[in-house]
């Protein structure tokens, strides 16, 4: 299934894609959830009712609606993987040769509120090197502790697209990535969460990013150095990954800082992040 958070008459509603290709609110199926986080936690309990509801005479939303980030307000900071695609290591490492797999880099990113799939990314005047990073987002569905790689995907609810927008000068200034990636509006997400049973092989998804229509990133999730299963196993070895945890799994090569000279984003630019089987995020930049 494909789950959405939509805004109808300024009210946020959790919805599922119906057979007509339009979203059907869970409320109209008799399934009451507070929001996407609540659905994720209670999915095992309500899944059958949603499936049965979609098989009957479900009525899609008839009023105008807007698609929001599927998890508008994450309960915790996002867990991110750094330099997790081989060609991105080469472009960010100033020529350092990696002849063996290094330990995975984990860091975090705050999103007080995720940006919407068509939202505006603010261009703050103190940022002079704003960059894009298309990433596969993993949404944990059940509390995971001490989970092996073999069973890791059983703990996943579904997958989405994240643009890990990054202010490179803020990253460099503070010697750490957290602040430069956590500014308001820097986490576009969506357009939906595709459940794990529907997405197929998560290591065969095409992942790309275009700026003003020009291809900048284009790879396959099969090029990840630490695949999703290994990341969940490693992270959960001594830290509970709670249901609703969002993991951003790293970006392929082609980011703005990777070219010489760098090609950063400017006000007015349109960034389109796409992953096959999930959809697209199309965000524009506006001076703040
Ligand atoms: Mg990233």
PDB file of N, CA, C and O in Angstrom, residues 11-15 24-33:
ATOM      1  N   UNK A  11      -6.996  20.571   7.312  1.00  0.00           N
ATOM      2  CA  UNK A  11      -6.947  19.504   8.303  1.00  0.00           C
ATOM      3  C   UNK A  11      -6.061  18.391   7.761  1.00  0.00           C
ATOM      4  O   UNK A  11      -6.239  17.952   6.617  1.00  0.00           O
ATOM      5  N   UNK A  12      -5.099  17.955   8.581  1.00  0.00           N
ATOM      6  CA  UNK A  12      -4.218  16.876   8.144  1.00  0.00           C
ATOM      7  C   UNK A  12      -4.903  15.536   8.330  1.00  0.00           C
ATOM      8  O   UNK A  12      -5.467  15.261   9.390  1.00  0.00           O
ATOM      9  N   UNK A  13      -4.854  14.709   7.299  1.00  0.00           N
ATOM     10  CA  UNK A  13      -5.487  13.400   7.364  1.00  0.00           C
ATOM     11  C   UNK A  13      -4.523  12.343   6.831  1.00  0.00           C
ATOM     12  O   UNK A  13      -3.730  12.612   5.931  1.00  0.00           O
ATOM     13  N   UNK A  14      -4.625  11.154   7.393  1.00  0.00           N
ATOM     14  CA  UNK A  14      -3.810  10.040   6.918  1.00  0.00           C
ATOM     15  C   UNK A  14      -4.642   9.284   5.894  1.00  0.00           C
ATOM     16  O   UNK A  14      -5.822   9.016   6.119  1.00  0.00           O
ATOM     17  N   UNK A  15      -4.028   8.953   4.774  1.00  0.00           N
ATOM     18  CA  UNK A  15      -4.785   8.373   3.664  1.00  0.00           C
ATOM     19  C   UNK A  15      -3.982   7.259   3.004  1.00  0.00           C
ATOM     20  O   UNK A  15      -2.760   7.167   3.189  1.00  0.00           O
ATOM     21  N   UNK A  24      -7.668   7.743  -0.316  1.00  0.00           N
ATOM     22  CA  UNK A  24      -8.864   7.439   0.469  1.00  0.00           C
ATOM     23  C   UNK A  24      -8.450   7.654   1.929  1.00  0.00           C
ATOM     24  O   UNK A  24      -7.449   7.077   2.379  1.00  0.00           O
ATOM     25  N   UNK A  25      -9.194   8.472   2.663  1.00  0.00           N
ATOM     26  CA  UNK A  25      -8.778   8.704   4.059  1.00  0.00           C
ATOM     27  C   UNK A  25      -9.053   7.445   4.883  1.00  0.00           C
ATOM     28  O   UNK A  25     -10.026   6.721   4.645  1.00  0.00           O
ATOM     29  N   UNK A  26      -8.170   7.197   5.854  1.00  0.00           N
ATOM     30  CA  UNK A  26      -8.376   6.029   6.718  1.00  0.00           C
ATOM     31  C   UNK A  26      -9.654   6.202   7.533  1.00  0.00           C
ATOM     32  O   UNK A  26     -10.360   5.239   7.821  1.00  0.00           O
ATOM     33  N   UNK A  27      -9.957   7.457   7.870  1.00  0.00           N
ATOM     34  CA  UNK A  27     -11.187   7.729   8.622  1.00  0.00           C
ATOM     35  C   UNK A  27     -12.409   7.226   7.857  1.00  0.00           C
ATOM     36  O   UNK A  27     -13.312   6.628   8.439  1.00  0.00           O
ATOM     37  N   UNK A  28     -12.420   7.429   6.524  1.00  0.00           N
ATOM     38  CA  UNK A  28     -13.583   6.988   5.733  1.00  0.00           C
ATOM     39  C   UNK A  28     -13.675   5.472   5.673  1.00  0.00           C
ATOM     40  O   UNK A  28     -14.706   4.921   5.315  1.00  0.00           O
ATOM     41  N   UNK A  29     -12.575   4.783   6.028  1.00  0.00           N
ATOM     42  CA  UNK A  29     -12.600   3.316   6.070  1.00  0.00           C
ATOM     43  C   UNK A  29     -12.911   2.820   7.482  1.00  0.00           C
ATOM     44  O   UNK A  29     -12.830   1.625   7.763  1.00  0.00           O
ATOM     45  N   UNK A  30     -13.204   3.762   8.372  1.00  0.00           N
ATOM     46  CA  UNK A  30     -13.516   3.389   9.751  1.00  0.00           C
ATOM     47  C   UNK A  30     -12.286   3.111  10.596  1.00  0.00           C
ATOM     48  O   UNK A  30     -12.374   2.513  11.663  1.00  0.00           O
ATOM     49  N   UNK A  31     -11.119   3.561  10.089  1.00  0.00           N
ATOM     50  CA  UNK A  31      -9.879   3.357  10.836  1.00  0.00           C
ATOM     51  C   UNK A  31      -9.439   4.710  11.389  1.00  0.00           C
ATOM     52  O   UNK A  31      -9.102   5.624  10.633  1.00  0.00           O
ATOM     53  N   UNK A  32      -9.488   4.835  12.689  1.00  0.00           N
ATOM     54  CA  UNK A  32      -9.140   6.120  13.307  1.00  0.00           C
ATOM     55  C   UNK A  32      -7.699   6.081  13.806  1.00  0.00           C
ATOM     56  O   UNK A  32      -7.359   5.297  14.691  1.00  0.00           O
ATOM     57  N   UNK A  33      -6.859   6.917  13.198  1.00  0.00           N
ATOM     58  CA  UNK A  33      -5.484   7.078  13.680  1.00  0.00           C
ATOM     59  C   UNK A  33      -5.238   8.572  13.843  1.00  0.00           C
ATOM     60  O   UNK A  33      -5.821   9.378  13.128  1.00  0.00           O
TER      61      UNK A  33
END
